[in-house]
Amino acid sequence: MKHIYVAAAAIAVLLAALGAGKRVGTAQCREQIAAQNQILHIQTIQKQGEINAETLRRGTDDIRRVLRTQYTIAE
């Protein structure tokens, strides 16, 4: 009878270790995915800044001037 209790305790310890390992692995996976998403987000923002650099440097006065030169009331 004593051997059955020892075997049951060993199985319980193994199942607990398996469950804990699964939780740790899931947490590490989520952490890696979050870091990758953060890097991707930063790269996207940098690309938008590079693409729109000229537009970001201009003010609304320049936009108004361009619209006035391209479009008149006669058109």
PDB file of N, CA and C in Angstrom:
ATOM      1  N   MET A   1       0.811  -1.185   0.000  1.00  0.00           N
ATOM      2  CA  MET A   1       0.000   0.000   0.000  1.00  0.00           C
ATOM      3  C   MET A   1       0.862   1.258   0.000  1.00  0.00           C
ATOM      4  N   LYS A   2       1.997   1.159   0.706  1.00  0.00           N
ATOM      5  CA  LYS A   2       2.901   2.287   0.796  1.00  0.00           C
ATOM      6  C   LYS A   2       3.446   2.633  -0.590  1.00  0.00           C
ATOM      7  N   HIS A   3       3.684   1.646  -1.433  1.00  0.00           N
ATOM      8  CA  HIS A   3       4.226   1.862  -2.774  1.00  0.00           C
ATOM      9  C   HIS A   3       3.224   2.597  -3.665  1.00  0.00           C
ATOM     10  N   ILE A   4       1.960   2.353  -3.462  1.00  0.00           N
ATOM     11  CA  ILE A   4       0.932   3.021  -4.262  1.00  0.00           C
ATOM     12  C   ILE A   4       0.916   4.514  -3.943  1.00  0.00           C
ATOM     13  N   TYR A   5       1.039   4.852  -2.659  1.00  0.00           N
ATOM     14  CA  TYR A   5       1.056   6.257  -2.274  1.00  0.00           C
ATOM     15  C   TYR A   5       2.288   6.969  -2.822  1.00  0.00           C
ATOM     16  N   VAL A   6       3.401   6.298  -2.801  1.00  0.00           N
ATOM     17  CA  VAL A   6       4.641   6.887  -3.337  1.00  0.00           C
ATOM     18  C   VAL A   6       4.511   7.096  -4.844  1.00  0.00           C
ATOM     19  N   ALA A   7       3.961   6.122  -5.542  1.00  0.00           N
ATOM     20  CA  ALA A   7       3.779   6.239  -6.985  1.00  0.00           C
ATOM     21  C   ALA A   7       2.780   7.356  -7.305  1.00  0.00           C
ATOM     22  N   ALA A   8       1.698   7.465  -6.542  1.00  0.00           N
ATOM     23  CA  ALA A   8       0.706   8.514  -6.768  1.00  0.00           C
ATOM     24  C   ALA A   8       1.309   9.892  -6.501  1.00  0.00           C
ATOM     25  N   ALA A   9       2.122   9.993  -5.462  1.00  0.00           N
ATOM     26  CA  ALA A   9       2.780  11.261  -5.154  1.00  0.00           C
ATOM     27  C   ALA A   9       3.763  11.639  -6.266  1.00  0.00           C
ATOM     28  N   ALA A  10       4.484  10.670  -6.790  1.00  0.00           N
ATOM     29  CA  ALA A  10       5.429  10.935  -7.876  1.00  0.00           C
ATOM     30  C   ALA A  10       4.696  11.397  -9.133  1.00  0.00           C
ATOM     31  N   ILE A  11       3.579  10.763  -9.432  1.00  0.00           N
ATOM     32  CA  ILE A  11       2.783  11.160 -10.598  1.00  0.00           C
ATOM     33  C   ILE A  11       2.227  12.567 -10.396  1.00  0.00           C
ATOM     34  N   ALA A  12       1.776  12.869  -9.175  1.00  0.00           N
ATOM     35  CA  ALA A  12       1.250  14.208  -8.879  1.00  0.00           C
ATOM     36  C   ALA A  12       2.333  15.267  -9.047  1.00  0.00           C
ATOM     37  N   VAL A  13       3.544  14.957  -8.592  1.00  0.00           N
ATOM     38  CA  VAL A  13       4.661  15.896  -8.741  1.00  0.00           C
ATOM     39  C   VAL A  13       4.992  16.101 -10.220  1.00  0.00           C
ATOM     40  N   LEU A  14       4.981  15.041 -10.994  1.00  0.00           N
ATOM     41  CA  LEU A  14       5.265  15.148 -12.429  1.00  0.00           C
ATOM     42  C   LEU A  14       4.203  15.985 -13.141  1.00  0.00           C
ATOM     43  N   LEU A  15       2.941  15.772 -12.804  1.00  0.00           N
ATOM     44  CA  LEU A  15       1.865  16.548 -13.425  1.00  0.00           C
ATOM     45  C   LEU A  15       1.952  18.022 -13.036  1.00  0.00           C
ATOM     46  N   ALA A  16       2.310  18.292 -11.787  1.00  0.00           N
ATOM     47  CA  ALA A  16       2.470  19.677 -11.339  1.00  0.00           C
ATOM     48  C   ALA A  16       3.644  20.341 -12.075  1.00  0.00           C
ATOM     49  N   ALA A  17       4.733  19.620 -12.246  1.00  0.00           N
ATOM     50  CA  ALA A  17       5.891  20.160 -12.974  1.00  0.00           C
ATOM     51  C   ALA A  17       5.531  20.405 -14.436  1.00  0.00           C
ATOM     52  N   LEU A  18       4.768  19.508 -15.024  1.00  0.00           N
ATOM     53  CA  LEU A  18       4.332  19.671 -16.414  1.00  0.00           C
ATOM     54  C   LEU A  18       3.461  20.918 -16.563  1.00  0.00           C
ATOM     55  N   GLY A  19       2.521  21.097 -15.648  1.00  0.00           N
ATOM     56  CA  GLY A  19       1.650  22.271 -15.683  1.00  0.00           C
ATOM     57  C   GLY A  19       2.427  23.567 -15.496  1.00  0.00           C
ATOM     58  N   ALA A  20       3.359  23.575 -14.561  1.00  0.00           N
ATOM     59  CA  ALA A  20       4.173  24.772 -14.322  1.00  0.00           C
ATOM     60  C   ALA A  20       5.052  25.082 -15.535  1.00  0.00           C
ATOM     61  N   GLY A  21       5.615  24.059 -16.139  1.00  0.00           N
ATOM     62  CA  GLY A  21       6.442  24.260 -17.331  1.00  0.00           C
ATOM     63  C   GLY A  21       5.639  24.813 -18.494  1.00  0.00           C
ATOM     64  N   LYS A  22       4.415  24.334 -18.609  1.00  0.00           N
ATOM     65  CA  LYS A  22       3.554  24.827 -19.680  1.00  0.00           C
ATOM     66  C   LYS A  22       3.237  26.305 -19.471  1.00  0.00           C
ATOM     67  N   ARG A  23       2.944  26.702 -18.229  1.00  0.00           N
ATOM     68  CA  ARG A  23       2.656  28.104 -17.935  1.00  0.00           C
ATOM     69  C   ARG A  23       3.873  28.987 -18.183  1.00  0.00           C
ATOM     70  N   VAL A  24       5.037  28.531 -17.798  1.00  0.00           N
ATOM     71  CA  VAL A  24       6.266  29.314 -18.019  1.00  0.00           C
ATOM     72  C   VAL A  24       6.538  29.455 -19.510  1.00  0.00           C
ATOM     73  N   GLY A  25       6.364  28.381 -20.262  1.00  0.00           N
ATOM     74  CA  GLY A  25       6.571  28.430 -21.704  1.00  0.00           C
ATOM     75  C   GLY A  25       5.598  29.370 -22.395  1.00  0.00           C
ATOM     76  N   THR A  26       4.345  29.353 -21.977  1.00  0.00           N
ATOM     77  CA  THR A  26       3.345  30.252 -22.546  1.00  0.00           C
ATOM     78  C   THR A  26       3.683  31.707 -22.234  1.00  0.00           C
ATOM     79  N   ALA A  27       4.124  31.972 -21.012  1.00  0.00           N
ATOM     80  CA  ALA A  27       4.490  33.336 -20.626  1.00  0.00           C
ATOM     81  C   ALA A  27       5.688  33.827 -21.441  1.00  0.00           C
ATOM     82  N   GLN A  28       6.681  32.969 -21.641  1.00  0.00           N
ATOM     83  CA  GLN A  28       7.846  33.355 -22.434  1.00  0.00           C
ATOM     84  C   GLN A  28       7.463  33.616 -23.880  1.00  0.00           C
ATOM     85  N   CYS A  29       6.576  32.806 -24.427  1.00  0.00           N
ATOM     86  CA  CYS A  29       6.116  32.985 -25.801  1.00  0.00           C
ATOM     87  C   CYS A  29       5.384  34.311 -25.949  1.00  0.00           C
ATOM     88  N   ARG A  30       4.508  34.630 -25.004  1.00  0.00           N
ATOM     89  CA  ARG A  30       3.791  35.905 -25.042  1.00  0.00           C
ATOM     90  C   ARG A  30       4.756  37.080 -24.944  1.00  0.00           C
ATOM     91  N   GLU A  31       5.774  36.936 -24.106  1.00  0.00           N
ATOM     92  CA  GLU A  31       6.771  38.006 -23.947  1.00  0.00           C
ATOM     93  C   GLU A  31       7.531  38.231 -25.248  1.00  0.00           C
ATOM     94  N   GLN A  32       7.922  37.165 -25.914  1.00  0.00           N
ATOM     95  CA  GLN A  32       8.642  37.289 -27.182  1.00  0.00           C
ATOM     96  C   GLN A  32       7.765  37.915 -28.263  1.00  0.00           C
ATOM     97  N   ILE A  33       6.515  37.517 -28.328  1.00  0.00           N
ATOM     98  CA  ILE A  33       5.598  38.071 -29.326  1.00  0.00           C
ATOM     99  C   ILE A  33       5.359  39.553 -29.050  1.00  0.00           C
ATOM    100  N   ALA A  34       5.215  39.926 -27.779  1.00  0.00           N
ATOM    101  CA  ALA A  34       5.020  41.336 -27.434  1.00  0.00           C
ATOM    102  C   ALA A  34       6.247  42.154 -27.825  1.00  0.00           C
ATOM    103  N   ALA A  35       7.442  41.617 -27.614  1.00  0.00           N
ATOM    104  CA  ALA A  35       8.665  42.330 -27.995  1.00  0.00           C
ATOM    105  C   ALA A  35       8.753  42.479 -29.512  1.00  0.00           C
ATOM    106  N   GLN A  36       8.395  41.444 -30.249  1.00  0.00           N
ATOM    107  CA  GLN A  36       8.415  41.522 -31.707  1.00  0.00           C
ATOM    108  C   GLN A  36       7.394  42.536 -32.217  1.00  0.00           C
ATOM    109  N   ASN A  37       6.212  42.563 -31.605  1.00  0.00           N
ATOM    110  CA  ASN A  37       5.192  43.526 -32.006  1.00  0.00           C
ATOM    111  C   ASN A  37       5.638  44.950 -31.712  1.00  0.00           C
ATOM    112  N   GLN A  38       6.329  45.141 -30.598  1.00  0.00           N
ATOM    113  CA  GLN A  38       6.829  46.470 -30.254  1.00  0.00           C
ATOM    114  C   GLN A  38       7.877  46.927 -31.264  1.00  0.00           C
ATOM    115  N   ILE A  39       8.773  46.038 -31.646  1.00  0.00           N
ATOM    116  CA  ILE A  39       9.795  46.375 -32.641  1.00  0.00           C
ATOM    117  C   ILE A  39       9.133  46.696 -33.977  1.00  0.00           C
ATOM    118  N   LEU A  40       8.149  45.900 -34.376  1.00  0.00           N
ATOM    119  CA  LEU A  40       7.434  46.148 -35.625  1.00  0.00           C
ATOM    120  C   LEU A  40       6.707  47.487 -35.590  1.00  0.00           C
ATOM    121  N   HIS A  41       6.108  47.811 -34.461  1.00  0.00           N
ATOM    122  CA  HIS A  41       5.403  49.085 -34.311  1.00  0.00           C
ATOM    123  C   HIS A  41       6.380  50.260 -34.414  1.00  0.00           C
ATOM    124  N   ILE A  42       7.526  50.142 -33.789  1.00  0.00           N
ATOM    125  CA  ILE A  42       8.541  51.202 -33.852  1.00  0.00           C
ATOM    126  C   ILE A  42       9.027  51.368 -35.287  1.00  0.00           C
ATOM    127  N   GLN A  43       9.266  50.263 -35.989  1.00  0.00           N
ATOM    128  CA  GLN A  43       9.711  50.341 -37.375  1.00  0.00           C
ATOM    129  C   GLN A  43       8.644  50.982 -38.260  1.00  0.00           C
ATOM    130  N   THR A  44       7.387  50.674 -38.011  1.00  0.00           N
ATOM    131  CA  THR A  44       6.297  51.265 -38.791  1.00  0.00           C
ATOM    132  C   THR A  44       6.236  52.771 -38.577  1.00  0.00           C
ATOM    133  N   ILE A  45       6.383  53.198 -37.343  1.00  0.00           N
ATOM    134  CA  ILE A  45       6.367  54.632 -37.049  1.00  0.00           C
ATOM    135  C   ILE A  45       7.543  55.324 -37.714  1.00  0.00           C
ATOM    136  N   GLN A  46       8.724  54.705 -37.688  1.00  0.00           N
ATOM    137  CA  GLN A  46       9.899  55.294 -38.330  1.00  0.00           C
ATOM    138  C   GLN A  46       9.702  55.392 -39.836  1.00  0.00           C
ATOM    139  N   LYS A  47       9.136  54.368 -40.457  1.00  0.00           N
ATOM    140  CA  LYS A  47       8.892  54.403 -41.899  1.00  0.00           C
ATOM    141  C   LYS A  47       7.899  55.498 -42.251  1.00  0.00           C
ATOM    142  N   GLN A  48       6.851  55.637 -41.442  1.00  0.00           N
ATOM    143  CA  GLN A  48       5.882  56.706 -41.692  1.00  0.00           C
ATOM    144  C   GLN A  48       6.544  58.065 -41.582  1.00  0.00           C
ATOM    145  N   GLY A  49       7.429  58.213 -40.615  1.00  0.00           N
ATOM    146  CA  GLY A  49       8.148  59.475 -40.461  1.00  0.00           C
ATOM    147  C   GLY A  49       9.043  59.765 -41.641  1.00  0.00           C
ATOM    148  N   GLU A  50       9.719  58.749 -42.162  1.00  0.00           N
ATOM    149  CA  GLU A  50      10.583  58.937 -43.319  1.00  0.00           C
ATOM    150  C   GLU A  50       9.769  59.268 -44.570  1.00  0.00           C
ATOM    151  N   ILE A  51       8.657  58.577 -44.747  1.00  0.00           N
ATOM    152  CA  ILE A  51       7.829  58.792 -45.933  1.00  0.00           C
ATOM    153  C   ILE A  51       7.202  60.182 -45.901  1.00  0.00           C
ATOM    154  N   ASN A  52       6.751  60.584 -44.738  1.00  0.00           N
ATOM    155  CA  ASN A  52       6.044  61.856 -44.618  1.00  0.00           C
ATOM    156  C   ASN A  52       6.937  62.983 -44.106  1.00  0.00           C
ATOM    157  N   ALA A  53       8.244  62.830 -44.223  1.00  0.00           N
ATOM    158  CA  ALA A  53       9.152  63.821 -43.665  1.00  0.00           C
ATOM    159  C   ALA A  53       8.925  65.202 -44.261  1.00  0.00           C
ATOM    160  N   GLU A  54       8.774  65.280 -45.565  1.00  0.00           N
ATOM    161  CA  GLU A  54       8.593  66.576 -46.195  1.00  0.00           C
ATOM    162  C   GLU A  54       7.247  67.185 -45.811  1.00  0.00           C
ATOM    163  N   THR A  55       6.236  66.379 -45.747  1.00  0.00           N
ATOM    164  CA  THR A  55       4.912  66.867 -45.365  1.00  0.00           C
ATOM    165  C   THR A  55       4.909  67.333 -43.917  1.00  0.00           C
ATOM    166  N   LEU A  56       5.608  66.612 -43.052  1.00  0.00           N
ATOM    167  CA  LEU A  56       5.649  66.985 -41.638  1.00  0.00           C
ATOM    168  C   LEU A  56       6.399  68.296 -41.417  1.00  0.00           C
ATOM    169  N   ARG A  57       7.377  68.594 -42.272  1.00  0.00           N
ATOM    170  CA  ARG A  57       8.140  69.832 -42.124  1.00  0.00           C
ATOM    171  C   ARG A  57       7.348  71.051 -42.574  1.00  0.00           C
ATOM    172  N   ARG A  58       6.415  70.852 -43.484  1.00  0.00           N
ATOM    173  CA  ARG A  58       5.647  71.983 -44.003  1.00  0.00           C
ATOM    174  C   ARG A  58       4.516  72.343 -43.057  1.00  0.00           C
ATOM    175  N   GLY A  59       4.148  73.601 -43.092  1.00  0.00           N
ATOM    176  CA  GLY A  59       3.038  74.058 -42.262  1.00  0.00           C
ATOM    177  C   GLY A  59       1.786  74.232 -43.096  1.00  0.00           C
ATOM    178  N   THR A  60       0.749  74.694 -42.479  1.00  0.00           N
ATOM    179  CA  THR A  60      -0.506  74.885 -43.202  1.00  0.00           C
ATOM    180  C   THR A  60      -0.417  76.031 -44.197  1.00  0.00           C
ATOM    181  N   ASP A  61       0.452  77.002 -43.956  1.00  0.00           N
ATOM    182  CA  ASP A  61       0.596  78.118 -44.897  1.00  0.00           C
ATOM    183  C   ASP A  61       1.056  77.613 -46.261  1.00  0.00           C
ATOM    184  N   ASP A  62       1.976  76.669 -46.254  1.00  0.00           N
ATOM    185  CA  ASP A  62       2.480  76.138 -47.518  1.00  0.00           C
ATOM    186  C   ASP A  62       1.373  75.386 -48.258  1.00  0.00           C
ATOM    187  N   ILE A  63       0.559  74.657 -47.546  1.00  0.00           N
ATOM    188  CA  ILE A  63      -0.534  73.915 -48.178  1.00  0.00           C
ATOM    189  C   ILE A  63      -1.527  74.891 -48.793  1.00  0.00           C
ATOM    190  N   ARG A  64      -1.830  75.962 -48.076  1.00  0.00           N
ATOM    191  CA  ARG A  64      -2.746  76.963 -48.608  1.00  0.00           C
ATOM    192  C   ARG A  64      -2.167  77.617 -49.863  1.00  0.00           C
ATOM    193  N   ARG A  65      -0.875  77.897 -49.845  1.00  0.00           N
ATOM    194  CA  ARG A  65      -0.235  78.529 -51.001  1.00  0.00           C
ATOM    195  C   ARG A  65      -0.305  77.614 -52.215  1.00  0.00           C
ATOM    196  N   VAL A  66      -0.034  76.333 -52.029  1.00  0.00           N
ATOM    197  CA  VAL A  66      -0.071  75.384 -53.135  1.00  0.00           C
ATOM    198  C   VAL A  66      -1.488  75.284 -53.690  1.00  0.00           C
ATOM    199  N   LEU A  67      -2.469  75.231 -52.822  1.00  0.00           N
ATOM    200  CA  LEU A  67      -3.848  75.148 -53.289  1.00  0.00           C
ATOM    201  C   LEU A  67      -4.257  76.414 -54.042  1.00  0.00           C
ATOM    202  N   ARG A  68      -3.808  77.583 -53.586  1.00  0.00           N
ATOM    203  CA  ARG A  68      -4.142  78.831 -54.276  1.00  0.00           C
ATOM    204  C   ARG A  68      -3.510  78.893 -55.653  1.00  0.00           C
ATOM    205  N   THR A  69      -2.285  78.395 -55.783  1.00  0.00           N
ATOM    206  CA  THR A  69      -1.627  78.443 -57.095  1.00  0.00           C
ATOM    207  C   THR A  69      -2.206  77.427 -58.061  1.00  0.00           C
ATOM    208  N   GLN A  70      -2.672  76.312 -57.571  1.00  0.00           N
ATOM    209  CA  GLN A  70      -3.175  75.281 -58.468  1.00  0.00           C
ATOM    210  C   GLN A  70      -4.632  75.492 -58.850  1.00  0.00           C
ATOM    211  N   TYR A  71      -5.416  76.031 -57.929  1.00  0.00           N
ATOM    212  CA  TYR A  71      -6.848  76.173 -58.174  1.00  0.00           C
ATOM    213  C   TYR A  71      -7.255  77.650 -58.016  1.00  0.00           C
ATOM    214  N   THR A  72      -7.938  78.156 -58.995  1.00  0.00           N
ATOM    215  CA  THR A  72      -8.439  79.536 -58.914  1.00  0.00           C
ATOM    216  C   THR A  72      -9.950  79.505 -58.945  1.00  0.00           C
ATOM    217  N   ILE A  73     -10.544  80.646 -58.704  1.00  0.00           N
ATOM    218  CA  ILE A  73     -12.009  80.745 -58.731  1.00  0.00           C
ATOM    219  C   ILE A  73     -12.539  80.516 -60.148  1.00  0.00           C
ATOM    220  N   ALA A  74     -11.753  80.912 -61.156  1.00  0.00           N
ATOM    221  CA  ALA A  74     -12.197  80.758 -62.549  1.00  0.00           C
ATOM    222  C   ALA A  74     -12.373  79.299 -62.922  1.00  0.00           C
ATOM    223  N   GLU A  75     -11.612  78.418 -62.340  1.00  0.00           N
ATOM    224  CA  GLU A  75     -11.708  77.003 -62.662  1.00  0.00           C
ATOM    225  C   GLU A  75     -12.922  76.447 -62.001  1.00  0.00           C
TER     226      GLU A  75
END
